[in-house]
Amino acid sequence: MENFKIDVDADGIALVTFDVPGRSMNTLTGTVMDELPQLVERIKTDDAIKGAVITSGKASGFCAGADLGDMAAGLLSGSGDLQTAFDAGWKMNGSLRALETCGKPVAAAINGLALGGGLELTLACHYRVAGDSPKIQLGLPEIKVGLFPGGGGTQRLPRLIGVQAAMMAMTEGKSFRPAEAKSSGFIHEVVPAGSEVEAAKTWIKGGGKAQQPWDDKGFKQPGGGPYHPVGVQNFIVGNAMIRKQTYGNYPAATNLMKAVYEGLQVPMDAALRIETRYFIKTLMTPQAQGMIRSLFLSKQELDKGAVRPANVPPSDAKKVTVIGAGMMGAGIAYVQALAGIQTILIDRTQEDADKGKAHVEELLKKRLSRGQLSQDKYDALLASVLATTDYDQIKGSDLVIEAVFENREIKADVTKRAEAQLEPGAVFGSNTSTLPITGLAEASVRPEDFIGIHFFSPVDKMMLVEIILGEKTGEAAIAKSLDYVMKIKKTPIVVNDGRGFYTSRCFATYIAEGLAMLEEGYAPALIDNIGRATGMPRGPLEMHDDVALDLSVKVSKQTAIDLGDQYVPLPGAEIVRTMVEDLSRYGRKNGKGFYDYETKPKTLWKGLSELAPVKIDDSTPELVEDQKQRLLYRQAVEVAKCWEEGVIDDPREADVGAILAWGFAPWTGGPITYIDQIGVAAFVEQADKYAAQYGDRFTPPQLLRDMAAQGETFYGKFTGAKAAA
């Protein structure tokens, strides 16, 4: 076998080392799935084998789960049928069921992260030992890509830890550290890292039982099953919670509940077939296919530099200066420090610079307290950040990132002062969210090395970085910026210049459409509930509070100055201006916005009804569905306009960027997938109806009309276009 090495010791214990050749991490590839039955048959029939220990030959982990590229390839290309898909899904379930009923004790020595199918492999073993390491994560995260566990996880985990705990773990995609997993009840032992195999063998030699709990005639479901007086509550409450969390947008969550509910009523063999049927049904939904493509396949490609200029040699930023030590700048300094980059953190006063470093220290302390950093490593990382006011410290920097106020004059001054210290070839990046890069680059004496590097707040949690090209930005600056983003382990997208670029421009339409609804007389609570029901992380009004209302006013004023007579105020702009300038309501940051934050939970500001009288407060399913689509269509139309204007030109970047940057409903797979799956012609027809009802902002660009006439899709027309160019 290519992927499994078997060594039988003098005690008859087979050490099975899982090691997929040519990969840094084990995944359940097609060849692994083909070899699993052979492995199980060898353990079962070889008389020299008295028991088996399965471990990983990789330093990076045990197994990261299924290879979704292999799994989804047929479906995304439109091939495959139900029977073929079921047979493929059953291959793993059947093999793991054969493993746990082979009649010999099998232990898992978990010496690295075990996620998804990797954890399911260990759950089919009779005993599980994990190393005591903060790097080890154990979990079933399939829900994050529109799926649920399909290798027995929906049946084994509830039988081990009860329905409530198992459903919470699976619907949240939660990862557990070893000690937490042991206390939860799905691993048996935590031992010092490096001694996992020894401990597993000790269990076998001590008379380890070759039977799973659920195969014992006396087995009782922890917490009770579906018809137990207590257990039934898990499903009654669970259904309500899933509906509350997903608004019906994620078939995976509903099908997961069905698989658990039905599976717990039958023996394990039948339960696993039930799981496989629901898993395949889910895998074939447009939601799963869109999420797998965008959040797994496309994201992986972008993470590895798919859009990096190939003709530029690799670079490795060793020293980077961040100018502006506010929350954004300090967050950038933190992720740089974690990546081993020497960081200069500059602000106007030493006090402000020190506050920025204090934020870095606070974030590092959290990692230290969780055991993710040793004291020595913590000390070294903190020491790598220098807080100062001295621009001379910039000397030797490979890159400078300015993260100062959204003001052209301030940014121009910072640019000139910083560039005076830079060596030829060093890159200057502006962390602006709205101001065009070409205009900001006018202050630069080296515009070919001037670029936009747009982070999102909070930097330590938000995974996207938007790289923006000015008219004169050179390929070397693009490549160096991408190398830097990949080094700090963020996902980059590259877009062309324009006001608001891609992410800020399109995200603004969601907030603006919520304001339009407010101006039309929709009740504020209804607006935000509809917004959440689309799958967006928050409603448009509460998200506006998070962004800050005063920032919106500042951006609007700057835009009005820049555009002059061409400036058209957005719907609801006067409401926001009044709240900020007359009532000092700035949003969450000062506890007063569309919501009041003095009490928890927050409550809608009662005075809003005076600024925006309510005319529509009753909702029907038809109204809610229509307004949900309205909010999504408005964003998707803007994405299409960005495409036509050349701001963005890669469907992967458009979809991944939208989901990671502003939370565009993940269940759609992103706005481009959303348009493709609706069908461009049908999308154009509905957008025209919204334009007639609500205004020209919904009018689809000519690009969409042309694609509709030709029966084209974005992924069919444009995939690979950038690479070919």
XYZ file of C-alpha atoms in Angstrom:
725
model
C 0.000 0.000 0.000
C 1.183 3.524 -0.785
C -0.435 5.319 2.124
C -0.183 2.854 5.011
C 2.961 1.202 6.337
C 2.505 -1.804 8.651
C 5.122 -2.998 11.156
C 4.238 -5.917 13.453
C 6.239 -6.095 16.687
C 7.155 -9.095 18.843
C 3.874 -8.756 20.776
C 1.847 -9.049 17.583
C 0.814 -5.411 17.604
C 0.715 -3.870 14.141
C 1.839 -0.256 14.013
C -0.039 1.252 11.072
C 1.628 4.487 9.955
C -0.635 6.680 7.845
C 1.603 8.663 5.485
C 0.291 9.980 2.159
C 3.332 10.347 -0.124
C 4.240 13.756 -1.514
C 2.026 15.712 0.890
C 2.799 17.674 4.034
C -0.536 16.670 5.584
C -2.500 13.430 5.442
C -5.895 13.687 3.785
C -8.377 11.030 2.739
C -7.552 11.009 -0.956
C -9.062 8.685 -3.509
C -6.127 6.282 -3.193
C -6.405 6.295 0.599
C -10.076 5.365 0.295
C -9.143 2.565 -2.104
C -6.569 1.201 0.345
C -8.698 1.369 3.505
C -10.486 -1.939 2.779
C -7.101 -3.606 2.145
C -5.774 -2.289 5.445
C -8.786 -3.543 7.379
C -8.634 -6.943 5.690
C -4.943 -7.301 6.585
C -5.591 -6.479 10.254
C -8.574 -8.829 10.365
C -7.107 -11.870 8.621
C -3.390 -11.812 9.449
C -2.987 -14.279 12.318
C 0.296 -12.628 13.315
C -1.575 -9.441 14.174
C -3.171 -9.469 17.643
C -4.099 -5.780 17.630
C -3.299 -2.560 15.786
C -2.270 1.015 16.517
C -2.955 3.637 13.851
C -0.795 6.769 13.901
C 0.515 9.390 11.496
C 3.879 9.585 9.808
C 3.512 13.357 9.345
C 5.001 15.913 11.703
C 2.185 18.296 10.820
C -0.779 16.233 11.945
C -2.720 12.983 12.030
C -5.256 13.663 9.243
C -6.957 16.837 8.042
C -9.993 14.981 6.704
C -11.368 14.242 3.257
C -9.720 15.587 0.138
C -12.580 17.818 -0.951
C -10.952 18.360 -4.322
C -11.310 14.655 -5.080
C -14.782 14.531 -3.556
C -16.269 17.516 -5.325
C -14.548 17.294 -8.715
C -17.237 15.164 -10.334
C -20.119 17.112 -8.860
C -18.724 20.532 -9.743
C -18.232 19.432 -13.328
C -21.823 18.240 -13.473
C -21.032 14.538 -13.624
C -21.941 11.802 -11.172
C -25.244 10.205 -10.167
C -26.824 9.246 -6.869
C -25.834 5.581 -6.919
C -22.233 6.332 -7.861
C -22.044 9.033 -5.203
C -23.584 6.749 -2.572
C -21.133 3.964 -3.392
C -18.224 6.403 -3.051
C -19.563 7.702 0.267
C -20.208 4.208 1.577
C -16.655 3.110 0.795
C -15.323 4.911 3.876
C -18.271 4.106 6.113
C -18.167 0.462 5.181
C -14.413 0.259 5.744
C -14.546 1.938 9.145
C -17.437 -0.279 10.219
C -15.366 -3.298 9.188
C -12.448 -1.932 11.214
C -14.411 -1.625 14.438
C -15.939 -5.101 14.004
C -12.734 -6.859 12.913
C -12.513 -8.748 16.216
C -9.109 -7.322 17.178
C -8.414 -4.295 19.403
C -7.537 -1.181 17.417
C -6.222 2.006 19.023
C -5.597 5.435 17.532
C -2.382 7.205 18.557
C -3.297 10.782 17.679
C -0.031 12.656 17.277
C -1.354 15.710 15.443
C -4.554 17.444 14.431
C -7.406 15.117 13.491
C -10.258 16.914 11.753
C -13.283 15.769 9.805
C -12.707 12.339 8.322
C -9.437 12.171 10.234
C -11.283 12.273 13.551
C -13.927 9.888 12.208
C -11.168 7.380 11.471
C -10.121 7.535 15.127
C -13.738 7.241 16.339
C -13.930 3.873 14.575
C -11.001 2.683 16.711
C -11.735 1.079 20.075
C -9.370 3.343 22.000
C -8.063 6.866 21.390
C -4.884 8.379 22.809
C -3.876 11.969 22.033
C -0.638 13.805 22.676
C -0.677 16.713 25.106
C 0.133 19.482 22.632
C -1.549 22.858 21.999
C -1.059 22.236 18.267
C -3.441 19.267 18.279
C -7.044 20.012 17.341
C -9.827 17.447 17.231
C -13.128 18.231 15.573
C -15.726 17.796 12.846
C -15.703 21.128 10.937
C -17.551 19.973 7.788
C -20.471 22.333 8.428
C -18.160 25.250 7.535
C -18.086 24.130 3.909
C -21.779 23.254 3.669
C -21.449 19.578 4.626
C -21.686 17.427 7.748
C -19.625 14.404 8.867
C -20.015 11.544 6.394
C -17.615 8.975 7.835
C -19.701 7.835 10.774
C -19.310 10.980 12.873
C -23.051 11.681 13.074
C -23.589 8.224 14.594
C -20.516 7.576 16.727
C -20.113 10.973 18.381
C -23.710 11.141 19.769
C -23.333 7.571 21.067
C -20.140 8.616 22.861
C -21.024 12.018 24.349
C -24.794 12.380 23.928
C -26.922 14.136 21.332
C -26.789 17.650 22.770
C -23.009 17.865 23.066
C -22.451 16.105 19.738
C -24.898 18.312 17.847
C -23.328 21.462 19.272
C -19.868 20.249 18.245
C -20.988 19.365 14.719
C -23.244 22.356 13.995
C -20.577 24.772 15.216
C -17.687 22.884 13.616
C -15.903 23.282 16.936
C -12.323 22.125 17.469
C -11.274 20.640 20.805
C -7.857 20.541 22.443
C -6.871 17.069 23.737
C -7.705 17.713 27.406
C -11.085 19.163 26.443
C -11.802 16.189 24.181
C -10.998 13.796 27.018
C -13.267 15.610 29.457
C -16.005 15.624 26.807
C -15.658 11.865 26.508
C -14.584 11.102 22.970
C -10.939 10.305 23.601
C -9.732 8.065 26.405
C -6.271 9.280 27.315
C -3.972 12.298 26.998
C -0.251 11.550 27.263
C 2.965 13.547 26.814
C 3.575 14.356 23.155
C 5.664 11.647 21.546
C 4.411 8.810 23.757
C 1.075 8.239 22.026
C 2.066 4.981 20.307
C 3.557 3.556 23.486
C 0.389 4.355 25.441
C -1.819 2.832 22.737
C 0.220 -0.370 22.706
C 0.050 -0.523 26.501
C -3.752 -0.469 26.316
C -3.761 -3.361 23.837
C -1.279 -5.420 25.887
C -3.388 -4.750 28.970
C -6.347 -6.570 27.457
C -7.988 -3.840 25.387
C -11.529 -4.759 24.394
C -12.171 -5.199 20.663
C -15.746 -3.948 20.821
C -17.354 -0.564 20.558
C -19.841 0.480 23.276
C -22.745 0.575 20.792
C -22.155 -3.044 19.793
C -22.699 -4.182 23.376
C -26.216 -5.552 23.927
C -26.509 -3.497 27.102
C -25.635 -0.183 25.446
C -27.742 2.813 26.426
C -27.666 6.091 24.566
C -26.059 8.814 26.782
C -28.700 11.390 27.646
C -31.435 9.315 26.036
C -32.454 8.694 22.452
C -35.198 10.236 20.280
C -38.056 8.644 22.252
C -36.577 8.965 25.708
C -38.485 11.514 27.860
C -35.302 13.536 28.312
C -33.573 12.718 25.034
C -36.491 13.891 22.902
C -35.925 17.426 24.177
C -32.611 17.496 22.331
C -34.443 17.252 19.036
C -37.314 19.579 19.911
C -34.943 22.295 21.098
C -32.308 21.394 18.519
C -34.655 21.948 15.590
C -35.558 25.384 16.917
C -31.906 26.301 17.475
C -30.879 25.190 13.990
C -33.663 27.272 12.482
C -32.597 30.270 14.559
C -28.948 29.901 13.556
C -29.369 29.076 9.864
C -32.711 30.627 8.824
C -33.114 27.577 6.604
C -30.190 28.589 4.392
C -27.993 25.571 5.151
C -29.388 22.146 4.159
C -26.383 20.546 5.873
C -27.581 21.541 9.334
C -31.091 20.199 8.763
C -29.859 16.976 7.176
C -27.386 16.508 10.007
C -30.219 16.601 12.531
C -32.226 14.139 10.443
C -29.283 11.731 10.197
C -28.745 11.786 13.966
C -32.460 11.480 14.760
C -33.078 8.558 12.416
C -29.743 6.859 12.972
C -30.089 6.602 16.736
C -33.233 4.509 16.308
C -31.539 1.677 14.426
C -28.436 -0.539 14.761
C -25.114 0.954 13.678
C -24.966 -0.720 10.246
C -28.300 0.767 9.233
C -27.434 4.074 10.917
C -24.335 4.460 8.785
C -26.339 3.881 5.602
C -28.768 6.585 6.737
C -25.849 8.954 7.308
C -24.402 8.239 3.867
C -27.723 8.902 2.139
C -28.151 12.267 3.855
C -24.503 13.133 3.285
C -24.751 12.513 -0.464
C -28.030 14.403 -0.619
C -26.303 17.347 1.062
C -23.181 17.106 -1.106
C -25.326 17.498 -4.209
C -27.018 20.724 -3.047
C -25.983 23.997 -4.711
C -25.134 25.364 -1.259
C -22.568 22.638 -0.564
C -21.084 22.803 -4.045
C -20.737 26.582 -3.871
C -19.229 26.553 -0.385
C -16.788 23.740 -1.167
C -15.582 25.529 -4.270
C -15.214 28.969 -2.681
C -14.339 28.294 0.947
C -12.101 25.297 0.327
C -10.843 24.894 -3.231
C -10.628 28.541 -4.313
C -9.416 29.721 -0.924
C -6.637 27.137 -0.959
C -5.562 28.279 -4.423
C -5.472 31.927 -3.362
C -3.647 31.067 -0.135
C -0.928 29.464 -2.244
C -0.487 32.497 -4.499
C -2.666 31.572 -7.458
C -2.725 35.170 -8.745
C 0.922 36.022 -8.022
C 2.980 37.245 -11.017
C 5.008 34.192 -11.978
C 7.971 36.069 -13.431
C 8.969 37.793 -10.158
C 11.399 35.968 -7.817
C 10.073 35.039 -4.345
C 10.597 37.565 -1.559
C 10.654 37.234 2.219
C 9.823 40.328 4.268
C 12.091 40.407 7.332
C 11.374 43.924 8.598
C 8.099 45.801 8.139
C 7.074 49.210 9.461
C 3.487 50.001 10.404
C 2.609 53.699 10.648
C -0.436 54.320 12.819
C -0.692 52.415 16.083
C -4.464 52.429 16.479
C -6.465 49.188 16.641
C -5.846 48.477 12.958
C -2.124 49.226 12.992
C -1.598 47.357 16.255
C -3.473 44.380 14.838
C -1.209 44.368 11.795
C 1.837 44.546 14.073
C 0.549 41.541 16.016
C 0.079 39.251 13.003
C 3.492 40.316 11.698
C 5.150 39.473 14.998
C 3.519 36.021 14.980
C 4.967 35.466 11.515
C 8.473 36.259 12.743
C 8.704 39.696 11.125
C 10.656 42.461 12.881
C 8.085 45.227 13.298
C 8.457 48.991 13.730
C 5.218 50.526 15.058
C 5.135 54.307 14.582
C 2.682 56.937 15.808
C 2.664 60.690 16.411
C 3.376 60.429 20.135
C 5.243 57.838 22.161
C 2.132 57.389 24.278
C 0.059 56.450 21.228
C 2.773 54.112 19.939
C 3.003 52.432 23.349
C -0.782 51.950 23.402
C -0.481 50.111 20.115
C 2.232 47.830 21.452
C 0.139 47.249 24.583
C -2.589 45.840 22.318
C -0.026 43.515 20.733
C 1.006 42.445 24.231
C -2.606 41.783 25.211
C -3.162 39.506 22.210
C 0.098 37.643 22.798
C -0.824 37.114 26.455
C -4.001 35.351 25.367
C -1.951 32.875 23.348
C 0.439 32.437 26.276
C -2.437 31.704 28.671
C -3.821 29.067 26.286
C -0.498 27.274 26.050
C -0.058 28.280 22.413
C 3.198 30.094 23.203
C 6.046 29.309 25.580
C 7.268 32.122 27.840
C 10.501 32.394 25.828
C 8.592 32.599 22.552
C 6.233 35.189 24.025
C 9.142 37.336 25.199
C 10.836 37.107 21.797
C 7.699 38.020 19.849
C 6.930 41.008 22.069
C 10.537 42.193 21.790
C 10.297 42.039 17.986
C 7.862 44.993 18.023
C 9.431 48.436 18.532
C 7.016 51.250 19.408
C 8.439 54.637 18.414
C 7.867 58.058 16.871
C 11.196 57.980 15.019
C 10.886 57.660 11.242
C 14.622 56.891 11.054
C 13.727 53.417 12.383
C 12.103 52.699 9.028
C 15.539 52.234 7.451
C 16.037 48.662 6.254
C 12.304 47.897 6.023
C 11.189 45.693 3.152
C 7.679 47.112 3.384
C 5.860 50.014 5.011
C 2.142 49.911 5.734
C 0.431 53.156 6.654
C -2.719 52.761 8.709
C -3.519 56.390 9.525
C -6.785 58.344 9.229
C -8.734 58.345 5.947
C -7.467 61.787 5.041
C -5.531 62.537 1.861
C -3.301 65.217 3.399
C -2.271 63.083 6.380
C -1.586 60.088 4.157
C 0.448 62.212 1.737
C 2.629 63.542 4.565
C 3.218 60.054 5.931
C 4.088 58.758 2.456
C 6.764 61.400 1.872
C 8.322 60.988 5.315
C 8.444 57.205 5.057
C 9.716 56.999 1.487
C 12.665 59.187 2.429
C 13.905 56.268 4.559
C 13.272 53.406 2.140
C 15.768 51.564 -0.024
C 15.041 51.032 -3.739
C 12.637 48.129 -4.244
C 10.982 48.429 -0.845
C 7.190 48.622 -1.072
C 4.897 51.279 0.407
C 1.392 50.002 1.144
C -1.624 52.066 2.134
C -4.195 50.421 4.360
C -6.995 52.592 3.044
C -10.513 51.236 2.769
C -11.968 53.758 0.336
C -9.518 56.307 -1.104
C -8.306 55.464 -4.638
C -4.713 54.243 -4.670
C -3.784 56.100 -7.855
C -4.676 59.392 -6.189
C -2.772 58.549 -2.997
C 0.234 57.507 -5.088
C 0.521 61.087 -6.384
C 2.358 61.870 -3.136
C 4.895 59.138 -3.914
C 8.190 59.598 -5.729
C 8.121 55.882 -6.655
C 4.533 55.038 -7.678
C 5.634 51.703 -9.152
C 6.301 50.573 -5.561
C 3.086 52.104 -4.157
C 0.167 49.720 -3.557
C -2.962 49.297 -1.460
C -2.845 46.690 1.295
C -6.290 46.695 2.879
C -6.740 44.783 6.123
C -10.041 44.181 7.891
C -10.828 44.684 11.553
C -10.137 42.950 13.870
C -6.943 42.013 12.046
C -6.156 39.037 14.271
C -9.466 37.386 13.319
C -10.265 38.595 9.800
C -8.499 36.399 7.246
C -8.702 38.493 4.073
C -6.290 41.135 2.761
C -7.289 43.116 -0.314
C -4.353 44.134 -2.522
C -5.234 47.199 -4.635
C -3.283 48.214 -7.730
C -2.734 51.828 -8.699
C -2.281 52.804 -12.343
C 1.517 52.694 -11.996
C 1.917 49.809 -9.519
C 4.562 47.416 -10.811
C 4.545 43.619 -10.858
C 7.390 43.451 -8.323
C 5.296 45.385 -5.793
C 2.343 43.070 -6.430
C 4.439 39.944 -5.929
C 6.162 41.257 -2.806
C 2.816 42.274 -1.288
C 1.345 38.837 -1.982
C 4.412 37.129 -0.512
C 3.980 39.247 2.619
C 0.274 38.430 2.932
C 0.959 34.732 2.542
C 3.734 34.932 5.147
C 1.333 36.373 7.749
C -1.101 33.559 6.818
C -3.908 35.656 5.412
C -5.857 35.096 2.183
C -5.050 37.679 -0.511
C -7.138 38.943 -3.388
C -5.866 41.407 -5.996
C -8.178 44.110 -7.364
C -7.811 47.192 -9.530
C -8.273 50.753 -8.372
C -11.549 52.575 -7.899
C -13.441 54.327 -5.142
C -14.076 51.789 -2.409
C -12.176 49.220 -4.515
C -14.068 45.941 -4.386
C -14.884 45.005 -0.797
C -15.726 48.405 0.704
C -17.717 49.423 -2.353
C -19.861 46.298 -2.442
C -20.247 46.011 1.323
C -21.499 49.615 1.414
C -24.465 48.633 -0.756
C -25.738 46.275 1.956
C -25.706 49.036 4.554
C -27.108 51.567 2.082
C -29.988 49.295 1.080
C -30.860 48.876 4.751
C -30.970 52.670 5.029
C -33.174 52.816 1.927
C -35.581 50.400 3.587
C -35.508 52.574 6.714
C -36.315 55.653 4.650
C -39.159 53.753 2.953
C -40.717 53.143 6.358
C -39.679 49.572 7.194
C -39.458 48.966 10.928
C -35.798 48.865 12.049
C -36.250 45.489 13.752
C -37.753 44.066 10.567
C -34.864 45.389 8.460
C -32.219 43.762 10.635
C -34.131 40.504 11.011
C -34.450 40.268 7.230
C -30.744 41.057 6.902
C -29.805 38.229 9.248
C -32.181 35.903 7.422
C -30.196 36.420 4.207
C -27.253 34.740 5.902
C -25.298 37.947 6.443
C -23.562 38.041 9.851
C -25.624 41.012 11.046
C -28.469 43.182 9.920
C -27.552 46.303 7.911
C -28.345 48.761 10.714
C -26.407 46.950 13.423
C -23.541 46.377 10.998
C -23.542 50.114 10.292
C -23.180 50.678 14.030
C -20.210 48.302 14.080
C -18.478 50.134 11.218
C -19.180 53.533 12.878
C -21.697 56.074 11.671
C -19.258 58.979 11.911
C -16.866 57.146 9.600
C -19.656 56.859 7.034
C -20.252 60.599 7.262
C -16.519 61.325 6.829
C -16.301 59.033 3.809
C -19.410 60.623 2.287
C -17.951 64.118 2.696
C -14.646 63.097 1.120
C -16.513 61.400 -1.733
C -18.634 64.532 -2.267
C -15.468 66.650 -2.486
C -13.802 64.237 -4.909
C -16.822 63.773 -7.195
C -18.169 67.316 -7.128
C -21.336 67.706 -9.199
C -21.398 63.975 -9.913
C -21.934 63.094 -6.254
C -25.353 61.620 -5.468
C -26.209 61.147 -1.767
C -27.223 57.617 -0.826
C -30.710 56.876 0.529
C -30.848 57.523 4.245
C -27.681 59.656 4.245
C -29.486 62.566 5.889
C -30.713 60.314 8.705
C -27.144 59.226 9.447
C -25.803 62.798 9.211
C -28.379 63.977 11.735
C -27.551 61.127 14.107
C -23.831 61.926 13.966
C -23.637 65.711 13.764
C -26.720 66.716 15.739
C -27.075 63.853 18.216
C -23.513 62.537 18.610
C -24.603 58.986 17.868
C -21.503 57.374 16.354
C -22.385 53.700 16.638
C -21.153 50.910 18.852
C -17.893 52.694 19.636
C -19.593 55.324 21.804
C -22.536 53.149 22.794
C -25.066 55.124 20.766
C -26.137 54.482 17.198
C -29.165 52.797 15.684
C -28.951 50.771 18.883
C -28.309 51.708 22.492
C -25.494 49.665 24.017
C -25.698 50.733 27.657
C -27.663 47.599 28.503
C -27.141 44.025 27.379
C -28.514 42.875 25.076
C -28.504 46.038 23.007
C -31.847 47.628 22.196
C -33.013 49.700 19.241
C -32.824 53.432 19.865
C -36.346 54.650 20.505
C -35.659 58.052 18.969
C -35.156 56.467 15.562
C -38.903 56.471 14.966
C -38.868 60.279 14.919
C -36.183 60.419 12.223
C -37.662 57.529 10.220
C -41.383 56.996 10.929
C -42.454 53.357 10.629
C -44.916 52.531 7.849
C -44.204 48.791 7.414
C -43.893 46.651 10.519
C -45.940 43.572 9.596
C -44.156 40.795 7.774
C -45.348 37.900 5.672
C -43.214 35.028 4.361
C -43.540 36.509 0.867
C -42.386 39.966 1.976
C -39.452 38.575 3.935
C -38.301 36.412 1.028
C -38.606 39.287 -1.428
C -36.647 41.688 0.771
C -33.996 39.046 1.476
C -33.435 38.727 -2.248
C -33.458 42.508 -2.561
C -30.523 42.811 -0.147
C -28.555 40.032 -1.852
C -29.330 41.235 -5.375
C -28.181 44.758 -4.568
C -24.772 43.476 -3.507
C -24.482 41.057 -6.425
C -25.378 43.770 -8.957
C -22.583 45.929 -7.561
C -20.156 43.025 -7.846
C -21.137 42.655 -11.510
C -20.592 46.393 -12.023
C -17.136 46.067 -10.470
C -16.447 43.271 -12.934
C -17.577 45.291 -15.938
C -15.428 48.231 -14.796
C -12.374 46.007 -14.401
C -12.089 46.352 -10.629
C -12.104 42.574 -10.252
C -11.694 39.874 -12.875
C -11.371 36.488 -11.182
C -14.463 34.609 -9.929
C -12.438 32.993 -7.137
C -11.285 36.346 -5.760
C -14.768 37.833 -6.105
C -16.438 35.013 -4.172
C -13.793 34.370 -1.517
C -13.256 38.096 -1.012
C -16.965 38.763 -0.527
C -17.416 36.013 2.045
C -14.250 36.703 4.034
C -14.349 40.502 3.856
C -17.918 41.522 4.571
C -19.626 38.213 5.260
C -21.635 37.907 2.060
C -24.013 35.024 2.794
C -21.614 32.038 2.842
C -24.338 29.556 1.886
C -24.403 31.112 -1.590
C -20.732 30.382 -2.267
C -20.294 34.115 -2.928
C -21.995 36.682 -5.193
C -20.590 35.306 -8.460
C -21.685 31.769 -7.617
C -25.025 33.232 -6.507
C -25.555 34.784 -9.949
C -24.355 31.657 -11.763
C -26.609 29.329 -9.790
C -29.693 31.512 -10.237
C -28.826 31.732 -13.930
C -27.620 34.997 -15.449
C -30.776 35.469 -17.505
C -33.077 34.914 -14.517
C -30.896 37.191 -12.394
C -31.090 39.997 -14.967
C -34.865 39.650 -15.198
C -35.319 39.969 -11.428
C -32.772 42.790 -11.139
C -34.722 44.759 -13.755
C -37.888 44.318 -11.683
C -36.094 45.649 -8.604
C -34.725 48.561 -10.662
C -38.246 49.503 -11.728
C -39.432 49.303 -8.120
C -36.490 50.756 -6.168
C -34.228 52.653 -8.547
C -31.394 52.527 -11.051
C -28.936 51.125 -8.515
C -30.398 47.693 -9.310
C -29.991 48.044 -13.084
C -27.747 45.181 -14.239
C -24.667 46.172 -16.245
C -24.430 45.422 -19.961
C -21.966 42.635 -19.165
C -24.765 40.626 -17.525
C -27.178 41.286 -20.393
C -24.599 40.061 -22.892
C -23.834 36.964 -20.824
C -27.558 36.255 -20.458
C -28.029 36.470 -24.219
C -25.175 33.999 -24.764
C -26.251 31.632 -21.978
C -22.901 32.128 -20.217
C -21.799 31.851 -16.585
C -18.942 33.621 -14.813
C -17.136 30.419 -13.888
C -17.577 29.077 -17.406
C -16.506 32.280 -19.160
C -13.764 33.669 -16.933
C -12.116 30.792 -15.034
C -8.460 30.705 -15.985
C -8.667 34.006 -17.854
C -6.206 35.759 -15.526
C -3.754 32.864 -15.698
C -3.963 32.831 -19.495
C -3.404 36.589 -19.641
